[in-house]
Coordinates of C-alpha atoms in Angstrom, one line a residue:
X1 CA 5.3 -8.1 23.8
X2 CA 3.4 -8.6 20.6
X3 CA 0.3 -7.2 22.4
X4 CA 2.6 -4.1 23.5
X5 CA 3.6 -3.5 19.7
X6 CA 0.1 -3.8 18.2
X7 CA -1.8 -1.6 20.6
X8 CA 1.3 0.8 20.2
X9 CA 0.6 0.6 16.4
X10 CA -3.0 1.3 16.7
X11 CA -2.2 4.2 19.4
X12 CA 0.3 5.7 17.2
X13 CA -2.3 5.9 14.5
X14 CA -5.1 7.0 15.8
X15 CA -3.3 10.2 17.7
X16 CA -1.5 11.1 13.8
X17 CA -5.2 11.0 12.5
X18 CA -6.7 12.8 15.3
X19 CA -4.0 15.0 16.0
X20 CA -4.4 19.5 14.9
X21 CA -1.6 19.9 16.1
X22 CA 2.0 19.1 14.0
X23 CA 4.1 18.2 17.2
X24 CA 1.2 15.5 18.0
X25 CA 1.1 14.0 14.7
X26 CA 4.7 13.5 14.3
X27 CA 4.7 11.8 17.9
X28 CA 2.4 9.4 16.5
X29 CA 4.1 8.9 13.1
X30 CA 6.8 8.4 15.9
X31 CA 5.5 5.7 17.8
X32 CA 4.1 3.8 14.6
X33 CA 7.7 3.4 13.5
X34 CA 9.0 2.2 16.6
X35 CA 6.2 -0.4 17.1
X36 CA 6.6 -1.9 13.4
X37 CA 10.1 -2.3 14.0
X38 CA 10.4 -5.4 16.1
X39 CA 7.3 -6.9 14.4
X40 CA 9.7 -6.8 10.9
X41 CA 12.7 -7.9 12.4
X42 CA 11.0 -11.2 14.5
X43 CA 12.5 -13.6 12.3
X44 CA 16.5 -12.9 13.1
X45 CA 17.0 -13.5 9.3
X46 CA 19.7 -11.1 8.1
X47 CA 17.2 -10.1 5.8
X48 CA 14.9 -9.3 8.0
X49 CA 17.4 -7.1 10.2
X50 CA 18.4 -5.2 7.4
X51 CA 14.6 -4.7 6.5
X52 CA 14.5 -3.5 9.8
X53 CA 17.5 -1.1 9.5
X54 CA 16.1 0.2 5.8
X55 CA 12.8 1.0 7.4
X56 CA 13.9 2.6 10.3
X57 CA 16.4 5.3 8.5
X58 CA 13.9 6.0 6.2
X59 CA 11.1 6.8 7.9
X60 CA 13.5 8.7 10.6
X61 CA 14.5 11.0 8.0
X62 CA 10.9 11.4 6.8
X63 CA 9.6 12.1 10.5
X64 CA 12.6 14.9 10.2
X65 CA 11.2 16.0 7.2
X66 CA 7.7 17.3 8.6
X67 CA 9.2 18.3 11.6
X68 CA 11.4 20.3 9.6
X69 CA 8.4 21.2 7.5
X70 CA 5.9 21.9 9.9
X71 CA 8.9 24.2 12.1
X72 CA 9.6 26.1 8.8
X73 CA 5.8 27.2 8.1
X74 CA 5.7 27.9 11.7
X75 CA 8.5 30.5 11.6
X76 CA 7.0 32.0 9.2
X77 CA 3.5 32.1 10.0
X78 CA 3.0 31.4 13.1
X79 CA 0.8 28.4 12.8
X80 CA 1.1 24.9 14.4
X81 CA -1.9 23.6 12.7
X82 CA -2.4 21.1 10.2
X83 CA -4.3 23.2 7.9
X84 CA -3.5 25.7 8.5
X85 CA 0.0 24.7 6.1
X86 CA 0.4 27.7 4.1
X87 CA 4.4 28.4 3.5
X88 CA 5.3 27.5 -0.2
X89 CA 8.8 25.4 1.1
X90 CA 7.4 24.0 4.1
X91 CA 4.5 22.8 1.4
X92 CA 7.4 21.2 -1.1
X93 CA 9.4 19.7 2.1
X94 CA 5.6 18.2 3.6
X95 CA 5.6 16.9 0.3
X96 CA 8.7 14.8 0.0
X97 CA 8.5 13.9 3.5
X98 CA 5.0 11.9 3.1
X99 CA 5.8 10.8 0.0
X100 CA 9.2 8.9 1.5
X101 CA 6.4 8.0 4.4
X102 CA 4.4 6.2 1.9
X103 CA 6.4 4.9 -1.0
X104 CA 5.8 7.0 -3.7
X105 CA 8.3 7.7 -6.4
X106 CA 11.0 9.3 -6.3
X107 CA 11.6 7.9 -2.6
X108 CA 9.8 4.4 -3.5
X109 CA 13.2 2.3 -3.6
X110 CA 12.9 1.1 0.7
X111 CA 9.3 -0.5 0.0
X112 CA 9.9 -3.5 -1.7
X113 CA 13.0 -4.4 0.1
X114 CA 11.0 -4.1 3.1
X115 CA 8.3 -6.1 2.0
X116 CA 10.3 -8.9 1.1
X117 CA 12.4 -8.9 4.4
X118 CA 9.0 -9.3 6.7
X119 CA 6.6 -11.9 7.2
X120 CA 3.4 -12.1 5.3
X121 CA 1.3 -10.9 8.4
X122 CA 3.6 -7.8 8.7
X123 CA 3.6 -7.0 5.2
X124 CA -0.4 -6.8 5.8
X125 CA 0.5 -3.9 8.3
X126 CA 3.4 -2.0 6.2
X127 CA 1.3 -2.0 3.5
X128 CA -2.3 -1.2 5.0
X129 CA -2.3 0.7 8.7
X130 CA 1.3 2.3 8.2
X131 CA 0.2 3.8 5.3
X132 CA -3.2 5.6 6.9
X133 CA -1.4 8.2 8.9
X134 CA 0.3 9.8 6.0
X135 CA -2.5 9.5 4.0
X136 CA -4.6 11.1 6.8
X137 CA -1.9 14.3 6.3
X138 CA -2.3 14.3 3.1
X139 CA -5.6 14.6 3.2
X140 CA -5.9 17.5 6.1
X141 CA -2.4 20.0 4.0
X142 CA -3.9 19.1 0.6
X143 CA -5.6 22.4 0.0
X144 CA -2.1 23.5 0.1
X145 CA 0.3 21.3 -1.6
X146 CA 1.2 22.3 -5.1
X147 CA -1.0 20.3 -7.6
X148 CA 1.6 20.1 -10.7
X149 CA 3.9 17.8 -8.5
X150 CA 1.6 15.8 -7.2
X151 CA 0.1 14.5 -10.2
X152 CA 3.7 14.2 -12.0
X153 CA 4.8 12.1 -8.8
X154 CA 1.1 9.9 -9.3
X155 CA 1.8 9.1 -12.5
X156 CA 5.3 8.2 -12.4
X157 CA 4.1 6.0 -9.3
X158 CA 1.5 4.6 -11.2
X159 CA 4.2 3.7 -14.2
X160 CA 7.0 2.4 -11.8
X161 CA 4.9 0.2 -10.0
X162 CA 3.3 -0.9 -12.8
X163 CA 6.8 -1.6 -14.8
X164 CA 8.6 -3.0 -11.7
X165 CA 6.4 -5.7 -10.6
X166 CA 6.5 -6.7 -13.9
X167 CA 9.6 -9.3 -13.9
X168 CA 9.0 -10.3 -10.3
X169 CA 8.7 -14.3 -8.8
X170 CA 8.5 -12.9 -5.2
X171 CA 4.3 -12.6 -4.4
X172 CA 5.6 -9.6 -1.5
X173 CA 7.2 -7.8 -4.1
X174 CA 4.5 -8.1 -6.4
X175 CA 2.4 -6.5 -4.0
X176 CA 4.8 -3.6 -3.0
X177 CA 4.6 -2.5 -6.4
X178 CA 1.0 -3.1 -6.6
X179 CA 0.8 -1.0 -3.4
X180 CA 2.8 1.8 -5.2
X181 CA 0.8 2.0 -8.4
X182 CA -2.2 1.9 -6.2
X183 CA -1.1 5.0 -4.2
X184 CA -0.4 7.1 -7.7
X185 CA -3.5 6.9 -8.0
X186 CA -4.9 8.1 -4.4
X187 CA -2.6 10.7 -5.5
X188 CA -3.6 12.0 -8.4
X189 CA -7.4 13.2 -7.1
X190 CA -5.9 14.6 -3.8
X191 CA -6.2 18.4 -5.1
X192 CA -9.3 18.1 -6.8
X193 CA -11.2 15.7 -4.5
X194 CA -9.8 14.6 -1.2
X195 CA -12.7 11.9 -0.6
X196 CA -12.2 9.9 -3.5
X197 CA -8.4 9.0 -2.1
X198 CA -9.8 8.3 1.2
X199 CA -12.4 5.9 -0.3
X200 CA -9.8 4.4 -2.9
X201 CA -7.5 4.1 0.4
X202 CA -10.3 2.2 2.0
X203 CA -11.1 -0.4 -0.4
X204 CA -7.3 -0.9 -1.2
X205 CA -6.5 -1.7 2.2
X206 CA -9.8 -4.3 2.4
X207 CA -8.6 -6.0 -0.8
X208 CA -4.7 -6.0 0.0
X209 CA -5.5 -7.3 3.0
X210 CA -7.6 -10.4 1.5
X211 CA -4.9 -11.1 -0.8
X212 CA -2.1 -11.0 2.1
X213 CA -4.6 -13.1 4.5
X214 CA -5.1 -15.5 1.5
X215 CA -1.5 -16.0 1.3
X216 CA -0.2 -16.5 4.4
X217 CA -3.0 -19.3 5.0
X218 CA -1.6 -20.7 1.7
X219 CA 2.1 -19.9 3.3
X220 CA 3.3 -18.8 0.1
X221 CA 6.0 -16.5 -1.0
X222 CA 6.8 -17.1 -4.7
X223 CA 5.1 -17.7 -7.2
X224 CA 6.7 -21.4 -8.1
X225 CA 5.4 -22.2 -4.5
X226 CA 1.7 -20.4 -5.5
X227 CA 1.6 -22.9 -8.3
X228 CA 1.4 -26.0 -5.7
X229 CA -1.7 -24.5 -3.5
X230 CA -4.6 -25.2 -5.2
X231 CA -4.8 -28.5 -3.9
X232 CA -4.2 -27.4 -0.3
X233 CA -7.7 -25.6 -0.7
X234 CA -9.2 -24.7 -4.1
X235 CA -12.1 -22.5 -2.8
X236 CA -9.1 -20.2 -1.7
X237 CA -7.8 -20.2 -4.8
X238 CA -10.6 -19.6 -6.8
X239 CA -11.3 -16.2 -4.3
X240 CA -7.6 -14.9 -4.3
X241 CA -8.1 -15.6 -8.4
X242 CA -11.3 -13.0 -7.8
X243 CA -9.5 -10.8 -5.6
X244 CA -6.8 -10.4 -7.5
X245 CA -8.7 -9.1 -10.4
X246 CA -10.5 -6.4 -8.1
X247 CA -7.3 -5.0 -7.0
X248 CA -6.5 -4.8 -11.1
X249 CA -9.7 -2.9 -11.1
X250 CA -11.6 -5.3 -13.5
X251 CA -15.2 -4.0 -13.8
X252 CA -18.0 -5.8 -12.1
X253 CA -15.5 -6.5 -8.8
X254 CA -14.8 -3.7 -6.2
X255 CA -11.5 -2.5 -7.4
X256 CA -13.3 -0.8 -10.3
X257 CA -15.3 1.7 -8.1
X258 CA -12.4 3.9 -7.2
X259 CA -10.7 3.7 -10.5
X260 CA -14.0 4.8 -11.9
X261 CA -14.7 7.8 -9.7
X262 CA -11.3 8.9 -10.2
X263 CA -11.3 8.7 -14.3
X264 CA -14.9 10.7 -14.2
X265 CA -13.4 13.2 -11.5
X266 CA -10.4 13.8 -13.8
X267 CA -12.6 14.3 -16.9
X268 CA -14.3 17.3 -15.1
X269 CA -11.2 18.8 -14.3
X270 CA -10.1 19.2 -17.5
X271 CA -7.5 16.7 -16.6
X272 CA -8.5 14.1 -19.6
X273 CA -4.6 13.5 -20.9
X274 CA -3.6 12.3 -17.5
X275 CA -6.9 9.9 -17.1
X276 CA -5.6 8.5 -20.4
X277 CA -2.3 7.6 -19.1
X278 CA -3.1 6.6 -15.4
X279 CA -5.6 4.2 -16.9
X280 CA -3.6 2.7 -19.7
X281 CA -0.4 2.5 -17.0
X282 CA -2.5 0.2 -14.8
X283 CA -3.1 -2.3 -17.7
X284 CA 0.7 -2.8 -16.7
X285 CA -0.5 -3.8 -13.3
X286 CA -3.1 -6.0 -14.9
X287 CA -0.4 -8.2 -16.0
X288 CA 1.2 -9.0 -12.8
X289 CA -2.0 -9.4 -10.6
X290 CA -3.5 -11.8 -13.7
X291 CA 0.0 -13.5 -13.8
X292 CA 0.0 -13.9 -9.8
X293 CA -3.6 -15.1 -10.6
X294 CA -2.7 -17.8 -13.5
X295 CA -0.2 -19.4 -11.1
X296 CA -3.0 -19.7 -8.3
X297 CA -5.7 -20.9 -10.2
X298 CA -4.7 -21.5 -13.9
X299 CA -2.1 -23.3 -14.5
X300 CA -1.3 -27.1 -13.1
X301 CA 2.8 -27.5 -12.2
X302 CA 5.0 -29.9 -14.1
X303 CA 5.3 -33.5 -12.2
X304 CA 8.9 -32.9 -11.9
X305 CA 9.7 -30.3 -9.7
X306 CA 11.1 -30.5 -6.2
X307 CA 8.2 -29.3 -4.6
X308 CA 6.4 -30.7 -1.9
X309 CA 2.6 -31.3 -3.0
X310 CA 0.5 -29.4 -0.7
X311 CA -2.4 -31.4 1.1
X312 CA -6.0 -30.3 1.3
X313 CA -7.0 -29.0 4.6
X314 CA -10.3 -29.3 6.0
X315 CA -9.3 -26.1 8.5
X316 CA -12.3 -24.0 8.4
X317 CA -11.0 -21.0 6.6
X318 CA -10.6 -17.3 8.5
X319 CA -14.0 -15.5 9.0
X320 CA -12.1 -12.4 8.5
X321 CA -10.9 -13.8 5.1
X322 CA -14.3 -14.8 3.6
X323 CA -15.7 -11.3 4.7
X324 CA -12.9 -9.8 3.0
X325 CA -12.9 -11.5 -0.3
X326 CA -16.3 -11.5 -0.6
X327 CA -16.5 -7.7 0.5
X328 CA -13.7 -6.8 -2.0
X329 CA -15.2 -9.0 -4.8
X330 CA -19.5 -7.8 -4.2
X331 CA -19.3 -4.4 -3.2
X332 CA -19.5 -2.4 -6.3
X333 CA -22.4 -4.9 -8.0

């Protein structure tokens, strides 16, 4: 079954990414909903069901949405093509529908309740390969979509993740916020340079997915647990430490290319207020990744909680892991 659901997964988004046509790339959008949805609700945890439930509605009524969308600008033009989206409403509808599909503010509110309902290795796909479709669509109607919004919808992503994952103990939270601030600013450069948010995409997903690999080796899920693995294997710690700080975007690491990029891309378009405020709203995410990094590496629990100590493994750790943290630490020096 679980080989069913992945290949599924991966079918469903490689015919939304190679798809002209709109009919084909809702079918995949279609199939990638239906093939996440037992992998969130594995666990039978009432939690997990109503994860389940909450994901399922909402991306049903955003698969509605470009259907809607796509049938609209069809009517009126006569087009089925991607690009060929020219219809103002069926541009404002697209809109709202792949923002609900990805999380971005206004329609951000299912995310983290998702997140937090599935297991760590699920999380890793919600947050990374269920994401690429839309962004794919994004990227093909972007010529089209109406510039204003977007970047008002970026940088109130980039503020409400960055505000909301402030207060959190849960580490899948934390990282559905991070995730949302993250996508403000893919965002933000999609009218102006449509590259740049496929490259920012890329090394997001490579360093989310370090971070989410790290943790569910360290089988943690709040922080007061975080704070008990760095016995269990400190090399581990020490990398999710450095990982962390490249997803913040801390200069020498990897997280600081995009970020970069972005800023000098937004400078030529005249667009220098909103580099100002993207920037100084992920210092706000900069807390909670250096706070999720103290706990890992930092800071050494009191000897009376209720905690089990972890012990240190010898397990050889995930080749996929160390290519990861190392790619999403090295890359940009």
């Amino acid at each position: 079954a679980k080989l069913i659901f992945t290949t599924s997964l991966f079918l469903g988004t490689t015919i939304t990414i190679s798809s002209n046509h709109w009919i084909t790339a809702w079918a995949g959008l279609e199939i990638n909903t239906l093939a996440i949805l037992p992998l969130i609700s594995k666990s039978h945890h009432p939690r997990s069901i109503e994860a389940a439930t909450k994901y399922f509605l909402t991306q049903a009524t955003a698969s509605t949405l470009v259907l809607f969308a796509s049938m609209t600008n069809a009517w009126h033009t006569g087009q089925w093509d991607i690009t060929q989206l020219t219809h103002p409403t069926s541009c404002l509808i697209l809109t709202s529908a792949i923002a609900m599909k990805l999380g971005l503010v206004p329609f951000h509110f299912w995310f983290p309740e998702v997140l937090q309902g599935s297991p760590l290795a699920t999380g890793l796909l919600l947050s990374t390969i269920m994401k690429f479709p839309p962004v794919v669509l994004l990227v093909m109607t972007s010529p089209s979509l109406n510039p204003t919004l977007l970047t008002f919808m970026a940088i109130s992503s980039a503020a409400l993740g960055g505000w909301m994952g402030l207060n959190q103990t849960q580490t899948r939270k934390i990282m559905a916020f991070s995730s949302i601030s993250h996508l403000g600013w893919m965002t933000i450069i999609i009218s102006y340079d449509p590259k740049l948010t496929l490259l920012n995409f890329y090394l997001y997903t490579m360093m989310t997915a370090a971070v989410f690999l790290i943790l569910n080796t360290n089988d943690t899920l709040s922080l007061s647990t975080l704070m008990t693995t760095w016995a269990k294997n400190p090399t581990l710690s020490a990398m999710l430490l450095l990982t962390l700080l490249s997803l913040a975007g801390l200069p020498p690491l990897t997280g600081f290319l995009p970020k970069w990029l972005i800023i000098q891309e937004l400078t030529k378009q005249d667009m220098a207020i909103a580099a100002t405020v993207i920037s100084l709203l992920s210092l706000l995410g900069l807390f909670f990744y250096f706070r999720l990094a103290y706990c890992a590496t930092i800071t050494l629990p009191p000897h009376t909680t209720n905690h089990m100590k972890q012990w240190h493994t010898n397990k050889p750790v995930n080749t996929s892991i160390a290519i990861l943290t190392t790619m999403s630490t090295m890359l940009l020096p």
